mmCIF file of C-alpha atoms in Angstrom:
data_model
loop_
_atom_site.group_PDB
_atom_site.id
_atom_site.type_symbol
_atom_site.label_atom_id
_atom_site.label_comp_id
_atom_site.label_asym_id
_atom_site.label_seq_id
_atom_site.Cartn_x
_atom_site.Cartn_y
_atom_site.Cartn_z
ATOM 1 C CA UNK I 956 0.000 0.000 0.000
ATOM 2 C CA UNK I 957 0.950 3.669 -1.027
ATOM 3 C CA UNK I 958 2.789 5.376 2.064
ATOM 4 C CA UNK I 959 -0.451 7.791 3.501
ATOM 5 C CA UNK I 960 0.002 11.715 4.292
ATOM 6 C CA UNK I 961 -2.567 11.021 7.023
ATOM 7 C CA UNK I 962 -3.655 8.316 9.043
ATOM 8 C CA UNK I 963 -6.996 9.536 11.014
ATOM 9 C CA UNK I 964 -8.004 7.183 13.317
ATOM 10 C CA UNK I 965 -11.795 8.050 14.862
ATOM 11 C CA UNK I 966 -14.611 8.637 12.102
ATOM 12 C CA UNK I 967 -16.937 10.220 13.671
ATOM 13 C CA UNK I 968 -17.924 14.182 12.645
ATOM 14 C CA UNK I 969 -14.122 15.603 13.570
ATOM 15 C CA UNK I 970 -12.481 12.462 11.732
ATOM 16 C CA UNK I 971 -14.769 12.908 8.739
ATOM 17 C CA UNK I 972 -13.883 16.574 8.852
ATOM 18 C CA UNK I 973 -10.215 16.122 8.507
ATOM 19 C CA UNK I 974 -10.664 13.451 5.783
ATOM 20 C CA UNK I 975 -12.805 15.810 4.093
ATOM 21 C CA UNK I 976 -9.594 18.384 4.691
ATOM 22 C CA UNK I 977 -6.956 16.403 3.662
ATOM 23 C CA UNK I 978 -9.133 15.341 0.387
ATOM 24 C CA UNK I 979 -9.528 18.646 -0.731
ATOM 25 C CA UNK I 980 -5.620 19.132 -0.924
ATOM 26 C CA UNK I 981 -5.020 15.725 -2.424
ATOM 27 C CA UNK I 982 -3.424 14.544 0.680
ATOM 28 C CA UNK I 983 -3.167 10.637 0.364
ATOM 29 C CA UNK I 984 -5.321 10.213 3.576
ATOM 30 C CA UNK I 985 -7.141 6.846 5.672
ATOM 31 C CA UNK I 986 -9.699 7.339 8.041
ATOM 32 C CA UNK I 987 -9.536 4.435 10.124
ATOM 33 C CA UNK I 988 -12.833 3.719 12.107
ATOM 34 C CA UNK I 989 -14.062 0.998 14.816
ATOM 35 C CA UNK I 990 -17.665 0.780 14.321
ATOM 36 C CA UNK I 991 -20.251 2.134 12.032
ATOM 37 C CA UNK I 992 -19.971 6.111 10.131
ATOM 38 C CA UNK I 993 -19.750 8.540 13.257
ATOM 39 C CA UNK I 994 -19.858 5.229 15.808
ATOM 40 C CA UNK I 995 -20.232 7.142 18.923
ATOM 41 C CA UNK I 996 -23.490 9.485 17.336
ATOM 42 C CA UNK I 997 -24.864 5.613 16.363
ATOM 43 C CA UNK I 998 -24.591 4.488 20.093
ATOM 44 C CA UNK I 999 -26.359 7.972 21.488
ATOM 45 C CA UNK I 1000 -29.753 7.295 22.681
ATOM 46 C CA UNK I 1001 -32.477 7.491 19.745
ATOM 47 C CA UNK I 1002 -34.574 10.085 20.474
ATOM 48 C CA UNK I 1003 -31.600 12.161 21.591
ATOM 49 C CA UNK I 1004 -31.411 15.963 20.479
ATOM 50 C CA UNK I 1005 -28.817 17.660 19.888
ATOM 51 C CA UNK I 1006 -28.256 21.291 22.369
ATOM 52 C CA UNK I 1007 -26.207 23.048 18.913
ATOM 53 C CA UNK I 1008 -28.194 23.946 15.946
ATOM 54 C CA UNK I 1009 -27.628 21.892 12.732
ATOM 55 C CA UNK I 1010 -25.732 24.657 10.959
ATOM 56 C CA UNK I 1011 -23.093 24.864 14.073
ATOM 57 C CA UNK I 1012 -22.801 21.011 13.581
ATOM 58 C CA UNK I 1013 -22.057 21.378 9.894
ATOM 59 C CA UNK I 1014 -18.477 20.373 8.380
ATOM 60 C CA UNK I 1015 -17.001 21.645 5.461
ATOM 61 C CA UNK I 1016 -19.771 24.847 4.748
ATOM 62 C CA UNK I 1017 -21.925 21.386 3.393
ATOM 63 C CA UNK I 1018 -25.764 22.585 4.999
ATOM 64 C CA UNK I 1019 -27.115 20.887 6.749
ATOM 65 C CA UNK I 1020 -31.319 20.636 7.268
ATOM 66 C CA UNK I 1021 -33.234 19.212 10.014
ATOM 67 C CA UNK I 1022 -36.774 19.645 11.110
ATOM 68 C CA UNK I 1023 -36.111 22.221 14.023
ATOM 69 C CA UNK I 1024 -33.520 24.382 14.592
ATOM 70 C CA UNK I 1025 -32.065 21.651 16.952
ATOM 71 C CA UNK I 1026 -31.823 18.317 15.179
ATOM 72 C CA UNK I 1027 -32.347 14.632 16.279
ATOM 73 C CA UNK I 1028 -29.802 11.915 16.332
ATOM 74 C CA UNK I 1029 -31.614 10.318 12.916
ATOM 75 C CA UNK I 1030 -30.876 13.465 11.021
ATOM 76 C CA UNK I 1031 -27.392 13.760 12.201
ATOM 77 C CA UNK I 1032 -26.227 9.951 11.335
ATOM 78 C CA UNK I 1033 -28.340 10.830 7.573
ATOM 79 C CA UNK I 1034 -26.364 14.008 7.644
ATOM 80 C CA UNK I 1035 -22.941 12.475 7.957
ATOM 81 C CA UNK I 1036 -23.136 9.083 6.559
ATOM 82 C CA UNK I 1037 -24.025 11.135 3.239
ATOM 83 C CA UNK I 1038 -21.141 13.431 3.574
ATOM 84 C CA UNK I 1039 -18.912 10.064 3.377
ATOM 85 C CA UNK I 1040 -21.087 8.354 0.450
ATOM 86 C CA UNK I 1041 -21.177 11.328 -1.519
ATOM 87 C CA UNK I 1042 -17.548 12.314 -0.998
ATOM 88 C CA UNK I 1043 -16.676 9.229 -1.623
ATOM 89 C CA UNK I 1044 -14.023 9.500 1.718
ATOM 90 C CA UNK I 1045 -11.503 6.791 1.901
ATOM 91 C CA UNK I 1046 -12.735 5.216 4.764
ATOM 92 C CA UNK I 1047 -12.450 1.585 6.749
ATOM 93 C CA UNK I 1048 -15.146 0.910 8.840
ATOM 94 C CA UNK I 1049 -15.084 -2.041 11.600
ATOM 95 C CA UNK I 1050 -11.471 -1.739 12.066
ATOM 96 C CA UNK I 1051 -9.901 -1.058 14.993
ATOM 97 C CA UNK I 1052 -6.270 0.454 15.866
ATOM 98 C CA UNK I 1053 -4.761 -1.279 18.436
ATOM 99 C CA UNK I 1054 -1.457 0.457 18.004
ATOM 100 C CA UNK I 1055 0.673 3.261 16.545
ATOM 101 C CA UNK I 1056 4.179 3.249 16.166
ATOM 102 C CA UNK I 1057 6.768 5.813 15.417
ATOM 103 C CA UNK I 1058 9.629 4.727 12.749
ATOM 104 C CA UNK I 1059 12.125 7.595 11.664
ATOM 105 C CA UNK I 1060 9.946 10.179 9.771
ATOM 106 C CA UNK I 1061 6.922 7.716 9.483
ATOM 107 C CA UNK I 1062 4.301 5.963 12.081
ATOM 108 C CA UNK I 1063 3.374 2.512 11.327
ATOM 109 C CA UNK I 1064 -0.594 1.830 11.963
ATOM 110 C CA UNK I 1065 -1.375 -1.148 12.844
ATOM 111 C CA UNK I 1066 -5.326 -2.758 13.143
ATOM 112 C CA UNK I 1067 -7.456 -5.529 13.786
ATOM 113 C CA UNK I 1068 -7.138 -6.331 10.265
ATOM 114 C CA UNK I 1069 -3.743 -4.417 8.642
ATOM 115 C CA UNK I 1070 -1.174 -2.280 8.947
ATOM 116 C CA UNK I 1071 -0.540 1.595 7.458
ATOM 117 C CA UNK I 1072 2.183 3.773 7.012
ATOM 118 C CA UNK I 1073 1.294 7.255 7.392
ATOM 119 C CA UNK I 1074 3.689 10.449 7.470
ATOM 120 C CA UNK I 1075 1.701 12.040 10.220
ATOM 121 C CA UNK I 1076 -1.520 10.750 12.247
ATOM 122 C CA UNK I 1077 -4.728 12.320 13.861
ATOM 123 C CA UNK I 1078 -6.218 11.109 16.488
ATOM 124 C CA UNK I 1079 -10.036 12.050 16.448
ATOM 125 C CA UNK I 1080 -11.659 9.416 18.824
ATOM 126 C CA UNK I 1081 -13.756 11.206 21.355
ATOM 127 C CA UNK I 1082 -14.690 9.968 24.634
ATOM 128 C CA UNK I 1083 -18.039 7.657 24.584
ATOM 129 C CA UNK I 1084 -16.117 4.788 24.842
ATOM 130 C CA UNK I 1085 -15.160 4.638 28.204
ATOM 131 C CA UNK I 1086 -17.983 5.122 31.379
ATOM 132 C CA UNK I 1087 -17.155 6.815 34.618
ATOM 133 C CA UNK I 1088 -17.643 4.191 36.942
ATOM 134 C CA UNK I 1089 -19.376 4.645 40.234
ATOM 135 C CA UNK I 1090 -17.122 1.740 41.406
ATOM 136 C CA UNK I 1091 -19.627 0.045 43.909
ATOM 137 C CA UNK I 1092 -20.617 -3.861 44.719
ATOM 138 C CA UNK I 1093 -23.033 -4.668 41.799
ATOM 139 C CA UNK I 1094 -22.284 -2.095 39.336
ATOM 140 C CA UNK I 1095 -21.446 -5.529 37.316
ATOM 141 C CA UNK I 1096 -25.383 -7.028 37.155
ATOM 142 C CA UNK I 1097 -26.777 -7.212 34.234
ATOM 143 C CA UNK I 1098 -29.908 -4.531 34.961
ATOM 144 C CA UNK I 1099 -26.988 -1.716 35.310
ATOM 145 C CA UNK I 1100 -25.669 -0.329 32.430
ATOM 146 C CA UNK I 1101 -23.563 3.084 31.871
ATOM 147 C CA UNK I 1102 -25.581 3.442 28.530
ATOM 148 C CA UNK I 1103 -29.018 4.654 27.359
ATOM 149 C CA UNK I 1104 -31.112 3.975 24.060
ATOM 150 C CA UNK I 1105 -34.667 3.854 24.401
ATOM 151 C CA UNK I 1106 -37.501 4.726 26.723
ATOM 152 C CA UNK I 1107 -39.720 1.862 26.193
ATOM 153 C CA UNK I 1108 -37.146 -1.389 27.349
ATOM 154 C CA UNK I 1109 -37.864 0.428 31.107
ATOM 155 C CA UNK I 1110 -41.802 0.942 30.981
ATOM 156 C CA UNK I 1111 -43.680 -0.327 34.065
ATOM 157 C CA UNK I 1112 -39.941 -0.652 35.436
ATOM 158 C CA UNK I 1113 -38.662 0.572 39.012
ATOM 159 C CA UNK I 1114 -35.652 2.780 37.458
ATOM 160 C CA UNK I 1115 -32.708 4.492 39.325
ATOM 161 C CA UNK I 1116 -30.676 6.918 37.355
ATOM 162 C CA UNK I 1117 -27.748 8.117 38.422
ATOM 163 C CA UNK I 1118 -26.776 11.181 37.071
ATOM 164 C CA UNK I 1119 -27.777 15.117 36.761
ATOM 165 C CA UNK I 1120 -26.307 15.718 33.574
ATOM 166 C CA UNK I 1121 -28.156 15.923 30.101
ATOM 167 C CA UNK I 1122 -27.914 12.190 29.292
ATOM 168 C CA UNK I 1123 -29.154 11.308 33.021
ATOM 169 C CA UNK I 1124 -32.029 13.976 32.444
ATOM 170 C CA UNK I 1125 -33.102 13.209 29.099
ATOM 171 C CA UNK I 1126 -33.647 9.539 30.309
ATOM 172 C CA UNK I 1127 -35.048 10.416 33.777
ATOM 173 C CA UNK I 1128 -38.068 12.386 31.431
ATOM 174 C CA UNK I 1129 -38.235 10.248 28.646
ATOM 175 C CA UNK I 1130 -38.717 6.860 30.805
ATOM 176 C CA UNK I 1131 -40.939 8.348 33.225
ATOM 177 C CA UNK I 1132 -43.505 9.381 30.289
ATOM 178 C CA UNK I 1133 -43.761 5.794 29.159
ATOM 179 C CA UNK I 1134 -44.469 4.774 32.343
ATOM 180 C CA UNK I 1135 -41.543 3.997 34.565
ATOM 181 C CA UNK I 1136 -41.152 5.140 38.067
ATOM 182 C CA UNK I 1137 -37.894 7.060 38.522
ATOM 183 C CA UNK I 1138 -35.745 7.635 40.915
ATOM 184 C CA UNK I 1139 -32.861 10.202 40.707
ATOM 185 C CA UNK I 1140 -29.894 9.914 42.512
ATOM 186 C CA UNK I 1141 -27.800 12.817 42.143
ATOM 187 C CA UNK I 1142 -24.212 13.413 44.003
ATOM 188 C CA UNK I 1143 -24.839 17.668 43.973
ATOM 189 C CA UNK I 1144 -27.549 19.648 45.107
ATOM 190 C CA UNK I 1145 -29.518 20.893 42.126
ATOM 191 C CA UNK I 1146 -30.191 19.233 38.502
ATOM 192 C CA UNK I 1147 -26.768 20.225 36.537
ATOM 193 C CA UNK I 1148 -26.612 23.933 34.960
ATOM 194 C CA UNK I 1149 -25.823 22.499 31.625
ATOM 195 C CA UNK I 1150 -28.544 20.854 31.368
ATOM 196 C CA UNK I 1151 -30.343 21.925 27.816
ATOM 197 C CA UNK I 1152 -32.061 25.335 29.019
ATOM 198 C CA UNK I 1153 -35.441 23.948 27.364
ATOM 199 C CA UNK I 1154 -35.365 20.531 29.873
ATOM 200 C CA UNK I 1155 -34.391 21.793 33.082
ATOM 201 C CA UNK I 1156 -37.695 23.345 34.015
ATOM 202 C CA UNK I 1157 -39.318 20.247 32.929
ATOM 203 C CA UNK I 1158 -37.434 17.851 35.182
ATOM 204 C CA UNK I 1159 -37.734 20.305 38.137
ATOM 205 C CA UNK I 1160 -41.486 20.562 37.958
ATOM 206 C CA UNK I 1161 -41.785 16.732 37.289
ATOM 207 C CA UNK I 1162 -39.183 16.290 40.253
ATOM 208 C CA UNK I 1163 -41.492 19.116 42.479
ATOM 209 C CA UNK I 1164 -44.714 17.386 41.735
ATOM 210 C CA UNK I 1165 -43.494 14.394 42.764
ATOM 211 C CA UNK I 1166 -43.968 12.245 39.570
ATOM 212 C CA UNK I 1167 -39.919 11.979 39.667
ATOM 213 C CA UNK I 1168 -38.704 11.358 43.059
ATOM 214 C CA UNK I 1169 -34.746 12.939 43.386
ATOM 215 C CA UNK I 1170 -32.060 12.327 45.982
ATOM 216 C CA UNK I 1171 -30.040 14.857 46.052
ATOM 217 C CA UNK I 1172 -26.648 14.539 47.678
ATOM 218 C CA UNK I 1173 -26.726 11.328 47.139
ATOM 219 C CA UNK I 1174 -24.512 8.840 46.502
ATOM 220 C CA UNK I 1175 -24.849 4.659 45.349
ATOM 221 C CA UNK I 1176 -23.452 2.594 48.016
ATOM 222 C CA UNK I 1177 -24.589 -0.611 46.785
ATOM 223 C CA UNK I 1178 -26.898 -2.386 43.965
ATOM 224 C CA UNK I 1179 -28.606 -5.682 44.571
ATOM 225 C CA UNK I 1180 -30.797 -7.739 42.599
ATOM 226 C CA UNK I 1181 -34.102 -5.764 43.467
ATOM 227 C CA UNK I 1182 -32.683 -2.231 45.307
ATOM 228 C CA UNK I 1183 -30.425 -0.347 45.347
ATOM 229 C CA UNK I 1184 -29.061 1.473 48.404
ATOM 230 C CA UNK I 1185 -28.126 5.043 48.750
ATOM 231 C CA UNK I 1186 -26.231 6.914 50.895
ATOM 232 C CA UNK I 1187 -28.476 10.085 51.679
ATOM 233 C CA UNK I 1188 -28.158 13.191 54.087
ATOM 234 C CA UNK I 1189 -30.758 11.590 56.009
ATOM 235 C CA UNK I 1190 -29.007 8.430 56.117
ATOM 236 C CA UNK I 1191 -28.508 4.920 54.582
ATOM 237 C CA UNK I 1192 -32.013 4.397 52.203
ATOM 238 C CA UNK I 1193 -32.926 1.145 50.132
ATOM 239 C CA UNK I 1194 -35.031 1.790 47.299
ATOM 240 C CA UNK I 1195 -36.726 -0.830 45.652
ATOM 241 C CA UNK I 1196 -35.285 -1.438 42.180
ATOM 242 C CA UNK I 1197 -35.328 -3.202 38.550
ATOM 243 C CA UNK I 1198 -32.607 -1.660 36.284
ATOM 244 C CA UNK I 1199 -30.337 0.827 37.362
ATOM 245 C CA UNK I 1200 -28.658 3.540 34.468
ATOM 246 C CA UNK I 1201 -25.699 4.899 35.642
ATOM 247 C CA UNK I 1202 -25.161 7.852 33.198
ATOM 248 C CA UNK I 1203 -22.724 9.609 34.971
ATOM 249 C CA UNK I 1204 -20.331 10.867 32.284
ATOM 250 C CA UNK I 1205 -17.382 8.890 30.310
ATOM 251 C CA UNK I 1206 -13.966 9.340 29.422
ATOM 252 C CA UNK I 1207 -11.418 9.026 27.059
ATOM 253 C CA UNK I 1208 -8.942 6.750 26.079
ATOM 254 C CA UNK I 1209 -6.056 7.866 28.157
ATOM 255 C CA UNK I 1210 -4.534 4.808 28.057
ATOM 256 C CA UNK I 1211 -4.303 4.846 24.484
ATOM 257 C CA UNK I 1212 -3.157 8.289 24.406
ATOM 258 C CA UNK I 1213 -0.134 7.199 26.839
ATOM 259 C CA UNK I 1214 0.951 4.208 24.476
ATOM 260 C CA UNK I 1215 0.976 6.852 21.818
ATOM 261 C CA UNK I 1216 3.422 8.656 23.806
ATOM 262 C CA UNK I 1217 1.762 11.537 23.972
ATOM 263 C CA UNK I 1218 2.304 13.285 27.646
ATOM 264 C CA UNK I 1219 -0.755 14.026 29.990
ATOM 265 C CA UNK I 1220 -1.325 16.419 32.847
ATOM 266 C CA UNK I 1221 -0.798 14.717 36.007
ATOM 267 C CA UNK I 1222 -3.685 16.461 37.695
ATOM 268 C CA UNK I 1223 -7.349 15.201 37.582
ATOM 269 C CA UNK I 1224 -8.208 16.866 34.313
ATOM 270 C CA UNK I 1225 -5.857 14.681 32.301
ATOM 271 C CA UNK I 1226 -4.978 17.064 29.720
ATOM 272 C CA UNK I 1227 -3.122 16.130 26.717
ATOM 273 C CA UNK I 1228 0.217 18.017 25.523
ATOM 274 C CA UNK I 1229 -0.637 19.822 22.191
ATOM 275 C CA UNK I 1230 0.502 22.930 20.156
ATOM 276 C CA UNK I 1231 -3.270 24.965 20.227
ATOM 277 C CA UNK I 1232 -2.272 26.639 17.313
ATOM 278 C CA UNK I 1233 -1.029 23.556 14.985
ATOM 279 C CA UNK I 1234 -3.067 20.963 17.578
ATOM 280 C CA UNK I 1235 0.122 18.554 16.989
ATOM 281 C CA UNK I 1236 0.995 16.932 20.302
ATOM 282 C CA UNK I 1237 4.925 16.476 21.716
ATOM 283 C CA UNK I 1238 5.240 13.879 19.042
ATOM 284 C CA UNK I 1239 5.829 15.655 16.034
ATOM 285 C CA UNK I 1240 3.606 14.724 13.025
ATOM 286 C CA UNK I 1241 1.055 13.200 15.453
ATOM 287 C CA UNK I 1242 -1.986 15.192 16.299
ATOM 288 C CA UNK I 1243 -5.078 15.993 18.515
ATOM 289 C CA UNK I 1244 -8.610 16.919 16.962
ATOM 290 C CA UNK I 1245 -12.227 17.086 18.606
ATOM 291 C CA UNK I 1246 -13.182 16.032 22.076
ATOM 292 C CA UNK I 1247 -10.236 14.469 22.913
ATOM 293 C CA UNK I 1248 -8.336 17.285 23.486
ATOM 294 C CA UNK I 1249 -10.001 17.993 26.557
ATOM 295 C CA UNK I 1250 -9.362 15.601 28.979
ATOM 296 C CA UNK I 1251 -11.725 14.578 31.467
ATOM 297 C CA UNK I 1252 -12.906 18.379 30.754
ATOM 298 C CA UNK I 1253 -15.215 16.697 28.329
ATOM 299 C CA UNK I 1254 -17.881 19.372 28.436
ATOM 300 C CA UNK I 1255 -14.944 21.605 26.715
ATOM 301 C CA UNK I 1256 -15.251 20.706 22.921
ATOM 302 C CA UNK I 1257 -18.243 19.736 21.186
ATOM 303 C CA UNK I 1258 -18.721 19.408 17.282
ATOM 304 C CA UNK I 1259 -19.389 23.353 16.941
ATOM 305 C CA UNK I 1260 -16.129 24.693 18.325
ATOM 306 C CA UNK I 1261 -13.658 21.682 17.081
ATOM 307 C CA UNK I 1262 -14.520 21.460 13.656
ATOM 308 C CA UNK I 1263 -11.989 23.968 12.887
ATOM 309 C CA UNK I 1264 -9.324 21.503 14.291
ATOM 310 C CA UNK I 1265 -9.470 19.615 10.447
ATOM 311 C CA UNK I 1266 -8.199 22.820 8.565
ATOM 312 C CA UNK I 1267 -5.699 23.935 11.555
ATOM 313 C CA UNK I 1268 -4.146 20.315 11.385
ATOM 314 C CA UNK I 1269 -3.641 20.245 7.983
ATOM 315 C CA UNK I 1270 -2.760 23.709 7.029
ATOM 316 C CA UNK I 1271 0.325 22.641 9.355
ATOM 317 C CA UNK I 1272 1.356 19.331 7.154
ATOM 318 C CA UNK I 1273 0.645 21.090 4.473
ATOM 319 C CA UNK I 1274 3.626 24.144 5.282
ATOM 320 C CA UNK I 1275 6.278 20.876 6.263
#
């Protein structure tokens, strides 16, 4: 195989972005992806909407139209999965990296199913992959899981969520309506401020009225087959219980990241060594895009304000 000018490994909206990039310059280019076309948008929950408007999610000045001004999960995976089609984007799909190696002026990518030499590398993964645990007895039943995708597996269900972020809320609202009774168990003392500004009041009057019953300051101390027991400020509760949805946030890679050789903070927020004006990290030729350049601060970069990171990256190849 041809020597590549970029290896992108991640193909979700970033990684398409930067193939898209490196296209348009008739850079010989791979994006090298996992899963399915934007992997980690496939695994959101379906009814999920997005909190940016579809023409801050759009890549490459290509428009994109959806319904509202916010769009839904279907019309983002349509959106993107024809920006790859019709591009025709060199692309493998259902291939993972499970290494990168630096050799002289080159890396050597190597996958489930090949390896790739590329003259530089972008690393455009995200963080969906890996869930904060809550790192209690029980967490490993099979009624928890750190992942959400539809409303109506829970119905006439006794549901915990833990959580007060977006994912936690969306779920808390959207199980409750077809019919589960919900319990909220949140570690703070309020629903999260970045919660979408057009859902907070709605779980706060559910959770007021009482349809939604919240602990707040609350914490998981154990989950057994049929409760779950919480650690309140009015002491040790059990609450009776039938699938528990711990959607407390995720992570990325860092591990990864490390075997890379790229250097992270040594402080909680993990951050990753990178030039923010050429995004390559302290290995020259290999470089940062999306998400992942924020750490555990994963609330940092979304779509709208990384997209930028494709043209950045390779405007910099492009002047060695």
């Amino acid at each position: 195989m041809k020597k590549l000018n970029i290896a992108i490994i991640g193909g979700g909206p970033i990684g398409i972005a930067c193939g898209l990039e490196a296209k348009k310059n008739d850079l010989e280019y791979l994006i090298i992806e996992k899963g399915p076309i934007v992997n980690s948008l496939f695994n959101y929950p379906s009814n999920m909407q997005f909190f940016s408007s579809s023409e801050k999610l759009e890549i490459d000045e290509i428009p994109f139209i959806s319904k509202e001004a916010k769009p839904k999960r279907n019309e983002a995976l349509e959106y993107y999965r024809r920006i790859v089609t019709s591009n025709k984007l060199n692309i493998h799909l259902f291939e993972k990296v499970t290494g990168v190696k630096k050799d002289g002026d080159a890396f050597s990518v190597t996958t489930n199913k090949a390896v790739y030499e590329a003259e530089n590398v972008i690393v455009a993964t995200g963080f969906y992959d890996l869930p904060n645990l809550l790192n209690v007895p029980g967490e490993d039943l099979p009624k928890v899981s750190h992942y959400y995708k539809d409303p109506h597996f829970y119905a006439s269900q006794k549901l915990a969520i833990v959580g007060a972020s977006n994912s936690a809320i969306d779920a808390a609202l959207e199980c409750w309506r077809k019919g589960s009774e919900v319990s909220l168990i949140i570690r703070g003392s309020e629903v999260g401020q970045r919660v979408k500004y057009w859902v907070r009041p709605d779980i706060i009057n559910r959770i007021e009225e009482g349809s939604i019953k919240a602990y707040y300051n609350s914490k998981v101390k154990e989950i057994q087959e049929d409760s779950v027991i919480v650690n309140t400020p009015e002491g040790e509760i059990s609450i009776k219980n039938d699938f528990v949805l711990a959607l407390t946030g995720y992570m990325p890679n860092f591990k990864f990241l490390e075997n890379l050789g790229i250097e992270l903070s040594n402080d909680e927020k993990r951050l990753p060594n990178y030039n923010q004006e050429t995004m390559e990290t302290n290995i020259p030729g290999l470089y940062l895009a999306g998400v992942i350049c924020g750490g555990m601060e994963t609330h940092k970069w979304f779509i709208e304000n990384s997209r930028i990171h494709a043209e950045i990256i390779v405007k910099h190849i492009l002047s060695k």
